[in-house]
GROMACS .gro file of C-alpha atoms in nm:
model
   46
    1MET     CA    1  15.123  -1.205  -4.627
    2ASN     CA    2  15.133  -1.592  -4.616
    3ASN     CA    3  15.436  -1.782  -4.564
    4LYS     CA    4  15.310  -2.127  -4.612
    5SER     CA    5  15.213  -2.082  -4.974
    6ASN     CA    6  15.421  -2.238  -5.198
    7THR     CA    7  15.569  -2.047  -5.490
    8ASN     CA    8  15.763  -2.327  -5.689
    9LYS     CA    9  15.603  -2.414  -6.005
   10LEU     CA   10  15.626  -2.743  -6.157
   11VAL     CA   11  15.865  -2.800  -6.412
   12VAL     CA   12  15.771  -3.161  -6.480
   13PRO     CA   13  15.451  -3.238  -6.350
   14GLY     CA   14  15.529  -3.664  -6.272
   15ALA     CA   15  15.854  -3.500  -6.047
   16LYS     CA   16  15.631  -3.437  -5.712
   17GLN     CA   17  15.513  -3.848  -5.731
   18ALA     CA   18  15.804  -3.967  -5.873
   19ILE     CA   19  16.006  -3.785  -5.560
   20GLU     CA   20  15.756  -3.975  -5.326
   21ARG     CA   21  15.863  -4.287  -5.437
   22MET     CA   22  16.149  -4.201  -5.404
   23LYS     CA   23  16.123  -4.102  -5.075
   24TYR     CA   24  15.976  -4.450  -4.936
   25GLU     CA   25  16.221  -4.673  -5.175
   26ILE     CA   26  16.552  -4.529  -4.997
   27ALA     CA   27  16.432  -4.563  -4.680
   28SER     CA   28  16.268  -4.880  -4.679
   29GLU     CA   29  16.646  -4.983  -4.840
   30PHE     CA   30  16.778  -4.815  -4.487
   31GLY     CA   31  16.486  -4.990  -4.300
   32VAL     CA   32  16.354  -4.619  -4.180
   33ASN     CA   33  15.968  -4.637  -4.167
   34LEU     CA   34  15.860  -4.310  -4.265
   35GLY     CA   35  15.542  -4.149  -4.146
   36PRO     CA   36  15.319  -3.924  -3.918
   37ASP     CA   37  15.404  -4.213  -3.588
   38ALA     CA   38  15.785  -4.129  -3.629
   39THR     CA   39  15.958  -3.759  -3.531
   40SER     CA   40  16.123  -3.520  -3.799
   41ARG     CA   41  16.418  -3.554  -3.643
   42ALA     CA   42  16.435  -4.004  -3.644
   43ASN     CA   43  16.223  -3.928  -4.045
   44GLY     CA   44  16.569  -3.668  -4.119
   45SER     CA   45  16.852  -3.934  -4.035
   46VAL     CA   46  16.853  -4.033  -4.325
   0.00000   0.00000   0.00000
């Protein structure tokens, strides 16, 4: 069994993009730069 597969079904098709935009907007309000150069610990501190 592949543990990495996502079995969640999208109920609202545009929800994923909206959540991503909201995540980056909130991070910018807190002055946190999300991205590959930041650690998970730093990203999770928000």
